[in-house]
Every structure is written in C-alpha cells, then in structure tokens.
PDB file of C-alpha atoms in Angstrom:
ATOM      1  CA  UNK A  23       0.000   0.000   0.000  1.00 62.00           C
ATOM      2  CA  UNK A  24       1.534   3.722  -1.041  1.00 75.00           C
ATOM      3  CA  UNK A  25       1.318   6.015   1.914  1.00 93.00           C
ATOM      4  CA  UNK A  26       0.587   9.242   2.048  1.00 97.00           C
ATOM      5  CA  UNK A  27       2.744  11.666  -0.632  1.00 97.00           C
ATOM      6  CA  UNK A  28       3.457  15.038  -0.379  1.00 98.00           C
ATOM      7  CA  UNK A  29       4.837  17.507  -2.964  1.00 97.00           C
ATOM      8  CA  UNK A  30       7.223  19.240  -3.388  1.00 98.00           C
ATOM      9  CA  UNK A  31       9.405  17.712  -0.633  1.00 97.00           C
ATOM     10  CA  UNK A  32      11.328  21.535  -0.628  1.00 97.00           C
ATOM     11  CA  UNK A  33      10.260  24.766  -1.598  1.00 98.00           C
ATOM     12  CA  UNK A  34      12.399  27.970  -1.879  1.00 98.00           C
ATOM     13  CA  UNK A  35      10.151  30.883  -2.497  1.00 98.00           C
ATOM     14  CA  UNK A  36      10.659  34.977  -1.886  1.00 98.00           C
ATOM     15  CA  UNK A  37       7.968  36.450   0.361  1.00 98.00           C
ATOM     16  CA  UNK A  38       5.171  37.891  -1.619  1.00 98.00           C
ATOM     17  CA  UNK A  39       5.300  34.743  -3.775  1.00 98.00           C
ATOM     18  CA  UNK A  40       2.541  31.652  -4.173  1.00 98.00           C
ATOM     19  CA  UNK A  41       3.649  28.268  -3.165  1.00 98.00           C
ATOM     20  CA  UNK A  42       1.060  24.886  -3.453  1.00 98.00           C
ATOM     21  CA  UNK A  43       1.451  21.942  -1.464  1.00 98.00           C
ATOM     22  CA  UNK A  44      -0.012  18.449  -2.631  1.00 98.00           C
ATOM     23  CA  UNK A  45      -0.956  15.936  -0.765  1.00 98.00           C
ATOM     24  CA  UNK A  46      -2.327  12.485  -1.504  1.00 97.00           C
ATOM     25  CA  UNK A  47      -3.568  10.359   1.244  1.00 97.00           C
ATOM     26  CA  UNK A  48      -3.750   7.021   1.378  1.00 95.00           C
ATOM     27  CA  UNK A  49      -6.482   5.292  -1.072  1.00 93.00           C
ATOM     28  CA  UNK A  50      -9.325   5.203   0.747  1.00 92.00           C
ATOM     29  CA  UNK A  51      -8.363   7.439   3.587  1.00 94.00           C
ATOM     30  CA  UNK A  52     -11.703   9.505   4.280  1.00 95.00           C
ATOM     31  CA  UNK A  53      -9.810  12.208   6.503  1.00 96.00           C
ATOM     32  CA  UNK A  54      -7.173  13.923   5.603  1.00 97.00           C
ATOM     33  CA  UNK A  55      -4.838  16.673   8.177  1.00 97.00           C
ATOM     34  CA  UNK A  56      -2.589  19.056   7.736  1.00 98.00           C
ATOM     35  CA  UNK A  57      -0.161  20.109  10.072  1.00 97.00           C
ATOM     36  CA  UNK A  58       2.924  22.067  10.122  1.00 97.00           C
ATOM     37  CA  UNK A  59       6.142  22.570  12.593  1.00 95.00           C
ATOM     38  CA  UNK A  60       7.224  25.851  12.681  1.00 94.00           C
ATOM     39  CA  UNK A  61      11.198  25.984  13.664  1.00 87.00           C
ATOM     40  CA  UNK A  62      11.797  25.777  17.126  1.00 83.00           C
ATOM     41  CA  UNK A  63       7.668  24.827  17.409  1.00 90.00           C
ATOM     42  CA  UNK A  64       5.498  21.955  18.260  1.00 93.00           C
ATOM     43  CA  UNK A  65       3.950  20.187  15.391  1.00 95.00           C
ATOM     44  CA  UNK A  66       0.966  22.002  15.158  1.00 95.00           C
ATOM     45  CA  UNK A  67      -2.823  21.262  13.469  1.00 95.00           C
ATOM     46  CA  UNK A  68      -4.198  23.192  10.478  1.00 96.00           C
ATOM     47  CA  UNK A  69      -7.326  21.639   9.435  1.00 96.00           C
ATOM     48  CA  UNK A  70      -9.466  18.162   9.095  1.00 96.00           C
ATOM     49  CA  UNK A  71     -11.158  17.656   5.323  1.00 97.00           C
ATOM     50  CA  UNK A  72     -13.439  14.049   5.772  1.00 96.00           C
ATOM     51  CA  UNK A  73     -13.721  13.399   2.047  1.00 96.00           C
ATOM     52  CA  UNK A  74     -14.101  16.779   0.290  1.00 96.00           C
ATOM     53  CA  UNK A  75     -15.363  18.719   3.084  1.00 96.00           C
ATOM     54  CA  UNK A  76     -13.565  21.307   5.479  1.00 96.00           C
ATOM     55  CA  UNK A  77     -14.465  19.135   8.740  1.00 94.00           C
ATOM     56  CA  UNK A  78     -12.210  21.720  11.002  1.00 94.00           C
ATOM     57  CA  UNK A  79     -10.424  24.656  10.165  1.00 94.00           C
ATOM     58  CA  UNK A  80      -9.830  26.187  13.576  1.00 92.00           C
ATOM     59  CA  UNK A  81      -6.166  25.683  13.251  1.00 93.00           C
ATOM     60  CA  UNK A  82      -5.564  27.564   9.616  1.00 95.00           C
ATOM     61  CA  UNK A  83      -3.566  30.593  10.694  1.00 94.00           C
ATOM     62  CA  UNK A  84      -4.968  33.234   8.613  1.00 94.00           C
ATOM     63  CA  UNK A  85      -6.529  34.008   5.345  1.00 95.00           C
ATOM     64  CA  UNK A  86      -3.187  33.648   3.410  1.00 97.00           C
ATOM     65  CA  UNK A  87      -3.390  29.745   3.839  1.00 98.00           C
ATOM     66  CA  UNK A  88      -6.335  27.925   1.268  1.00 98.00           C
ATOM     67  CA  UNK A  89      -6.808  24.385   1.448  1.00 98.00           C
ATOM     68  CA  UNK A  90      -8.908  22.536  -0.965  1.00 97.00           C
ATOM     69  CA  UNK A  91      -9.854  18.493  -1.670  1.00 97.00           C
ATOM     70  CA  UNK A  92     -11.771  18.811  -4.554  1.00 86.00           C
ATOM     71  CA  UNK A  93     -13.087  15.071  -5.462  1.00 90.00           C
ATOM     72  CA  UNK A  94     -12.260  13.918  -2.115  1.00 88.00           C
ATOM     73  CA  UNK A  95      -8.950  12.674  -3.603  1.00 93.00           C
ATOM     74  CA  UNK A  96      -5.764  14.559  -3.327  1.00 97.00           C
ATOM     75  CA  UNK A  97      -5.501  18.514  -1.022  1.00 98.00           C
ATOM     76  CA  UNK A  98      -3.460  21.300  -2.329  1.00 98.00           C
ATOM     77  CA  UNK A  99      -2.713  24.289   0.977  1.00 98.00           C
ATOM     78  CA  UNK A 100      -1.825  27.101  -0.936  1.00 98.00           C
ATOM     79  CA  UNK A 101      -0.166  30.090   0.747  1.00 98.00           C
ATOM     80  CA  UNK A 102      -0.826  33.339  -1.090  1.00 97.00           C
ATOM     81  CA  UNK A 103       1.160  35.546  -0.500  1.00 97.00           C
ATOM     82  CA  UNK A 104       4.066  34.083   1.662  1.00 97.00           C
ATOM     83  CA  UNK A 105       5.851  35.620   4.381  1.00 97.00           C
ATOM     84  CA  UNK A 106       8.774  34.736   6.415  1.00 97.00           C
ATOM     85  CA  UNK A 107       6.605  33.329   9.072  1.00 96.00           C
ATOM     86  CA  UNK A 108       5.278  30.713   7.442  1.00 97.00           C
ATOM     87  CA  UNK A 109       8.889  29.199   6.949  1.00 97.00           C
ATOM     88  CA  UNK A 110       8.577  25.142   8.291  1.00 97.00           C
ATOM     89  CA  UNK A 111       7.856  21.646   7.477  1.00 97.00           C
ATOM     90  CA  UNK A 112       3.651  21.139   6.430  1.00 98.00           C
ATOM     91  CA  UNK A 113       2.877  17.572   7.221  1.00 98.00           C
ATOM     92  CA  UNK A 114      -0.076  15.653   6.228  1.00 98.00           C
ATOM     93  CA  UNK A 115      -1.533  12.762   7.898  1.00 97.00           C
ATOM     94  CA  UNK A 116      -4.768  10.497   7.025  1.00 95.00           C
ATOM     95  CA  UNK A 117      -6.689   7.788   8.303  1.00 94.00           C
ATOM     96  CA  UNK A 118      -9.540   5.995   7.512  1.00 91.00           C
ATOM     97  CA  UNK A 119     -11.673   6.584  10.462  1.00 89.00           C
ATOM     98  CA  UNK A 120     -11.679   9.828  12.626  1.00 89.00           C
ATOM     99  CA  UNK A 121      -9.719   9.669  15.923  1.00 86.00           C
ATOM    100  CA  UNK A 122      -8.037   6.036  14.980  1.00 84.00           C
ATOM    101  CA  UNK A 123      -7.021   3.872  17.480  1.00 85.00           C
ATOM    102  CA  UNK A 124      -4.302   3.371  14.849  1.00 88.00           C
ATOM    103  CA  UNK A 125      -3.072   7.037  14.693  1.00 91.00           C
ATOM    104  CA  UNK A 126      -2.214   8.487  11.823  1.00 93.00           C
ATOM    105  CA  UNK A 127       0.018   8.028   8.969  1.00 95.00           C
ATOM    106  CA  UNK A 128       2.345  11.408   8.002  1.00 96.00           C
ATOM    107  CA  UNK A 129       3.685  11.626   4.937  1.00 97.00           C
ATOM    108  CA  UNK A 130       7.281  13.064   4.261  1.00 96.00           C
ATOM    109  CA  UNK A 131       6.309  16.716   4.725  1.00 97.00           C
ATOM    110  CA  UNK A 132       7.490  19.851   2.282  1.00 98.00           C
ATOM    111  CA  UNK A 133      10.017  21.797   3.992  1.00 97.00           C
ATOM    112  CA  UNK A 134       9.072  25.518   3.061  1.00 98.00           C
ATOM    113  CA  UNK A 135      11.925  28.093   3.325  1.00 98.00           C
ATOM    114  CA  UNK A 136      10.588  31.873   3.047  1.00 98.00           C
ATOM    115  CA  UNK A 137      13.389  34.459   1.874  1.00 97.00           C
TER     116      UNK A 137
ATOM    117  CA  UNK B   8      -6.142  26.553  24.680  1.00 72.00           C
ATOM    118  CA  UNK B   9      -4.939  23.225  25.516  1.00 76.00           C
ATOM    119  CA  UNK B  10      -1.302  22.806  25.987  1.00 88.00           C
ATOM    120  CA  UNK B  11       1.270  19.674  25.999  1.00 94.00           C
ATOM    121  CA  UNK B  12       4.562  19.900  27.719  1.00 96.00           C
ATOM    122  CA  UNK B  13       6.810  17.573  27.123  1.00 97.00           C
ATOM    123  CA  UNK B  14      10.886  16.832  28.600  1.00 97.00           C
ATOM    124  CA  UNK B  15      13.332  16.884  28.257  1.00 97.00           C
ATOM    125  CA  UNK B  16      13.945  18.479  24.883  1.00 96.00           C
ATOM    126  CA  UNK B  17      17.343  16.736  24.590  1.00 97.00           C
ATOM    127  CA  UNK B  18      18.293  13.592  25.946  1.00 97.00           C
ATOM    128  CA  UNK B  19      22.215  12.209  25.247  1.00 97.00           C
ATOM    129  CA  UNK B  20      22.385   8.568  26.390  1.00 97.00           C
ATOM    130  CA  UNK B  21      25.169   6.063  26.284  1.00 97.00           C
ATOM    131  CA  UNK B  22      23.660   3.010  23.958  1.00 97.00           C
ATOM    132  CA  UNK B  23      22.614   0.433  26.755  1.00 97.00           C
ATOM    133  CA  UNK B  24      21.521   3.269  28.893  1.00 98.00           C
ATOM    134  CA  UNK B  25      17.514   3.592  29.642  1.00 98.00           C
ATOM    135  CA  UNK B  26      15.814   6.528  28.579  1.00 98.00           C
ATOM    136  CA  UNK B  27      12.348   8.244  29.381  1.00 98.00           C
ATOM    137  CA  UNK B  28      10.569  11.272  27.934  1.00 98.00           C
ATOM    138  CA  UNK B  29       7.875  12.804  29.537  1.00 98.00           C
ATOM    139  CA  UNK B  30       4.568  14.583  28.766  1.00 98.00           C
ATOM    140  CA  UNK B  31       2.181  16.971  30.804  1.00 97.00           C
ATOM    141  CA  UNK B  32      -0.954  17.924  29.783  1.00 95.00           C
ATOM    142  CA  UNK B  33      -3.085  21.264  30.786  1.00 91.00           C
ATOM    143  CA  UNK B  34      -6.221  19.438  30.556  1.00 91.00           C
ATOM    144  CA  UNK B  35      -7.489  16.097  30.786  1.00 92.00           C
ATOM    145  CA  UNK B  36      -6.787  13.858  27.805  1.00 92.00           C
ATOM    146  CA  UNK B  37      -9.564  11.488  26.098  1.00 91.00           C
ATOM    147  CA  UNK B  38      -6.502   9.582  25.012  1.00 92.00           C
ATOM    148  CA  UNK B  39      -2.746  10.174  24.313  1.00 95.00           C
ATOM    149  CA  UNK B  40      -0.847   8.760  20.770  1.00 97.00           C
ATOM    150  CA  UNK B  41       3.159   8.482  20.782  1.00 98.00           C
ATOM    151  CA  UNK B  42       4.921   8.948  17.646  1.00 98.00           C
ATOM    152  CA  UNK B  43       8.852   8.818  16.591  1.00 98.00           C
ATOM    153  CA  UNK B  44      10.560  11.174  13.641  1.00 96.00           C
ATOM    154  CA  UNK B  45      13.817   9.772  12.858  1.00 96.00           C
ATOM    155  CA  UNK B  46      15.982  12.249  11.855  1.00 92.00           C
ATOM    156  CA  UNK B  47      14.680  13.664   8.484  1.00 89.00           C
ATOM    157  CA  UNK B  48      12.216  11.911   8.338  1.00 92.00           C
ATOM    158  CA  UNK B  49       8.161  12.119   9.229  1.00 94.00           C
ATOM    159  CA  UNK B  50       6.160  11.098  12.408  1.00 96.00           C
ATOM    160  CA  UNK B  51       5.470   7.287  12.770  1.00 97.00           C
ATOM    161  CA  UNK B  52       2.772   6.330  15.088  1.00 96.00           C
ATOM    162  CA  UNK B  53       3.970   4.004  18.329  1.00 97.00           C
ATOM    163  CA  UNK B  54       0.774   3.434  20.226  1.00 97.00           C
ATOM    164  CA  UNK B  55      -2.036   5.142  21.609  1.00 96.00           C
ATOM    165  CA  UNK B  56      -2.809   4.796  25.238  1.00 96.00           C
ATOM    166  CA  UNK B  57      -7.056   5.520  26.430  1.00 95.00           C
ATOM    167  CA  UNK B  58      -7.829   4.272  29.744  1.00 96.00           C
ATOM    168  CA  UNK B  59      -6.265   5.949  32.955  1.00 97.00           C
ATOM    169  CA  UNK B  60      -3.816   4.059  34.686  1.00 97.00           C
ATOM    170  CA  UNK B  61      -2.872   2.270  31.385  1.00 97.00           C
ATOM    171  CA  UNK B  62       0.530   0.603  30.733  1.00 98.00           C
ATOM    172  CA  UNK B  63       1.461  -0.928  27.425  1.00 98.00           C
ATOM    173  CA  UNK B  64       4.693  -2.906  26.556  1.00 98.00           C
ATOM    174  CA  UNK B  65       6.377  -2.701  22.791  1.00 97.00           C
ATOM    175  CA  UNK B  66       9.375  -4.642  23.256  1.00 97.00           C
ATOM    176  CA  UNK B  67      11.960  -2.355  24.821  1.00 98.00           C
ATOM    177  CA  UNK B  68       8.964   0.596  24.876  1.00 98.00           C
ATOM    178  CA  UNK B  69       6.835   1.054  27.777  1.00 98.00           C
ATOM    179  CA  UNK B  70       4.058   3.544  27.601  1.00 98.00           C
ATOM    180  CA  UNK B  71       2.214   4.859  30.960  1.00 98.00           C
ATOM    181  CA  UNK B  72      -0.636   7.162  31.122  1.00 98.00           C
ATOM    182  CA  UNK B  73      -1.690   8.568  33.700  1.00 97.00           C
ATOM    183  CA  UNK B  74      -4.346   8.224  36.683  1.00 96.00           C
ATOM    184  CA  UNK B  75      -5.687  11.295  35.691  1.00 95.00           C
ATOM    185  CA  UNK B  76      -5.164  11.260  32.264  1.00 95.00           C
ATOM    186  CA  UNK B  77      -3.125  14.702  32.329  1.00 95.00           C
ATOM    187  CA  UNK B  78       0.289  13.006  31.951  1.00 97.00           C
ATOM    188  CA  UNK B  79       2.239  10.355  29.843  1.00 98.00           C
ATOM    189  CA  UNK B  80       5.559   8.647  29.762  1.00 98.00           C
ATOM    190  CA  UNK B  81       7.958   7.078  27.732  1.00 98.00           C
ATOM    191  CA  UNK B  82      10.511   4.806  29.071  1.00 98.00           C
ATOM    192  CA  UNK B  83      13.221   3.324  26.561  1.00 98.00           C
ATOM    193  CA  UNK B  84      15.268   0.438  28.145  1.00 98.00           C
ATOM    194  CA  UNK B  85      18.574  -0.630  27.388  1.00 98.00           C
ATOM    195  CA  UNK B  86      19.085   1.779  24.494  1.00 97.00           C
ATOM    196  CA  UNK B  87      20.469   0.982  21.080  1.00 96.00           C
ATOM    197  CA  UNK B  88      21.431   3.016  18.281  1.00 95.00           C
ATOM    198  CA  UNK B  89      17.868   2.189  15.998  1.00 96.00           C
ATOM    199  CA  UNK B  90      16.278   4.403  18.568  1.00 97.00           C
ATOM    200  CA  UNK B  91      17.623   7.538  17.691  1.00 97.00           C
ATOM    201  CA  UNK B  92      14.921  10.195  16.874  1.00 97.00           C
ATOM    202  CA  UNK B  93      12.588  12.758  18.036  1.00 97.00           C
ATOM    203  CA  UNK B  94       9.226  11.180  20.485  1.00 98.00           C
ATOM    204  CA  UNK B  95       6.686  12.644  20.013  1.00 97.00           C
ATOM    205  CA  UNK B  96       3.597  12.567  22.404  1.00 97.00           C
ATOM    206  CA  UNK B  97      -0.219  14.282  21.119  1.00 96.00           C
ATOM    207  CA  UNK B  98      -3.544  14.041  22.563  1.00 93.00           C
ATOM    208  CA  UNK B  99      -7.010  15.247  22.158  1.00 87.00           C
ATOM    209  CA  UNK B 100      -9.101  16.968  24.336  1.00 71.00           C
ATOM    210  CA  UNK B 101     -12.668  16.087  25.142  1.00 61.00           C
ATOM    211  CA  UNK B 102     -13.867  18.635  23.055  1.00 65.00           C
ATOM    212  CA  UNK B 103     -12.257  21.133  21.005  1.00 71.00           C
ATOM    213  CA  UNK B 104     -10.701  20.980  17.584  1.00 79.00           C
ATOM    214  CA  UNK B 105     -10.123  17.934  15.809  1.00 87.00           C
ATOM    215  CA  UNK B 106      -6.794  17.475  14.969  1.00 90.00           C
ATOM    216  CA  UNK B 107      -3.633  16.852  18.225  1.00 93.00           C
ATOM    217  CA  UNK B 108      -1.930  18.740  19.841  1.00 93.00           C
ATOM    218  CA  UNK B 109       1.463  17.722  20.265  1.00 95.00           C
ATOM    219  CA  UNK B 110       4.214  18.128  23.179  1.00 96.00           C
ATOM    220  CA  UNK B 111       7.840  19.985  21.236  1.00 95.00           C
ATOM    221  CA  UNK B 112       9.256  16.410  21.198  1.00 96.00           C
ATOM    222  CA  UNK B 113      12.581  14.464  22.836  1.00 97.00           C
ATOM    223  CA  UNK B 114      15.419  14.287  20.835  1.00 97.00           C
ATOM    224  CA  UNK B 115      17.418  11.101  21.721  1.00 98.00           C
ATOM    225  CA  UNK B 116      21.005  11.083  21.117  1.00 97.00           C
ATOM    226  CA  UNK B 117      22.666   8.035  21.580  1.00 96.00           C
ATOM    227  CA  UNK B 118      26.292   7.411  22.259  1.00 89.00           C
ATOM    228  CA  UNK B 119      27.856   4.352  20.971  1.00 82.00           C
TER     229      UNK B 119
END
C-alpha cells in the first residue's frame, strides 16, 4: 500500500510569492490533516477535510493559507502571499476513520523556506 | 487553549543506557498517541494509550498514562542506536478541535 505523498518535498520561495502543497492520502483514507512545525515549534494542526469537506479549520492561521480536496482525492494548501513566518515543514496525515485507534500516517512533509 | 509539555527536549544517552521522555498535559486527555521522527524523516505512530492508569509494553517501549489522564511517559530500556529520533507525544481533548496537539518532542542522542 503507497502512503501518504506530499509535494514538493522543498520549496524555496521569496515572500510575496505563491507556493502549493499536494498531498495524496492514502487510497481510501476519508480524513485527511494538515499540520505544520514551525522551527523551534510543536507540530501544530491546520485543518481536518473528511472526504471533500472542510471538517475543522480552527487551526488555519490566517486568510493567506487555502486548502482545498476537490473530489475527495488529493488537497493542495496554498499560501498566497508568503511571508517569512510561514517558513517550516507542512505535514499531512490520514486515516480511515476519525480519531483512529491506529493514529495516523504522516507523509514526508514539504520543507518551506521563506526568503 | 490546551497545551502539551513535554521533557526533556534533549536527551544524550550512552547506547545500553535507559531513557524516558515525559509529557504533561493542561487538561485532561480522552486519550494520548506516541509517535517517533527519525531524523529527516516524518512522524510514525507508536501506540495510543485511552484508559487511565494504562501501561502498554512494545518490546523495549513502555508507555504509561496517567491516573488522571493529564500526563504520559515514555521509558526506553537498554538503548540501542535504531532508537535515535525525536518522540513525540499528542492528545485530544474532550472537546475542542479535531486534529492533536502535540508536546515539542525528545530528541534522543545516543552514544555508541
């Protein structure tokens, strides 16, 4: 079974700029997380899609961040515009059932650098 | 909000040395997941403790949470070099957002 894939696995981008994470659960993975882990930070959640729906956004930081699931398949967070804040490593996670007794499975992450 | 502490941030060992990370909670826990990051790498899921009082065994691992579901531990015994990486303990609260909130994380560094 793949696990969960995220792309890019680095980004480089000047502050101002648009950057677009990917990430593809695992198939069949209903709910799908992102975190991030700002430097120095605790990993900390964004939001919770269950298929294509926004389940939970309490943790999105501001109106710069947009995360979409269209098709209840693969999630794109874009940030728009960056700034040097956002620098850190976006995780996401997925499970089949909400709250799993089996945790969740993280993929690699993409390391964001700000400049 | 709801806040995890967890320590020590670093831990340097001697391999065959025991090791234990702890985790403190500002408010009770409905349960309490362990994960490990080896170095550049992404959080793997270890176990996930739900009852108070509970102690589970992986091997080497044993996981204790407490009476009143606030705090956590992680003891390591007899240390070897495949352990190396950064423990991570989350929980949720009974209410509240859905994702976990996780403690900073215990980097183990073991000496051969």
């Amino acid at each position: 079974e793949a696990g969960v894939t995220q792309f890019p696995s680095h980004s480089v981008i000047e502050k101002g700029q648009t950057v677009t994470l990917r990430c593809d659960p695992i198939s069949g993975h209903d709910n799908l997380y992102w975190y991030r882990r700002v430097m120095g930070k605790e990993i900390k959640f964004l939001l919770h899609f269950v298929k294509e729906s926004k389940q939970d956004e309490s943790g999105m930081p501001n109106n710069r961040f947009l995360a979409e699931r269209t098709g209840g398949t693969y999630s794109t967070l874009k940030v728009q515009p960056a700034e040097l804040e956002d620098s850190g490593v976006y995780f996401c996670a997925s499970s089949q059932v909400h709250r799993s007794n089996y945790g969740y499975t993280f993929g690699s992450g993409t390391r964001l650098t700000v400049v | 909000g709801q806040q995890v502490m967890q320590i020590p941030q670093y831990q340097h060992v001697q391999e065959g040395e025991d090791f234990t990370t702890y985790c403190n909670s500002s408010t009770t826990l409905s349960n309490i997941q362990w994960y490990k990051q080896r170095p550049g790498g992404h959080p793997v899921f270890l176990i996930q403790l739900v009852k108070s009082g509970e102690v589970k065994k992986q091997k080497r691992l044993t996981f204790q949470f407490g009476e009143a579901k606030k705090n956590s531990s992680l003891h390591i015994t007899a240390t070897q070099t495949t352990d190396v990486g950064t423990y991570f303990c989350a929980g949720y609260s009974g209410g509240g957002a859905d994702g976990l909130t996780f403690g900073k994380g215990t980097h183990l560094i073991i000496q051969p």
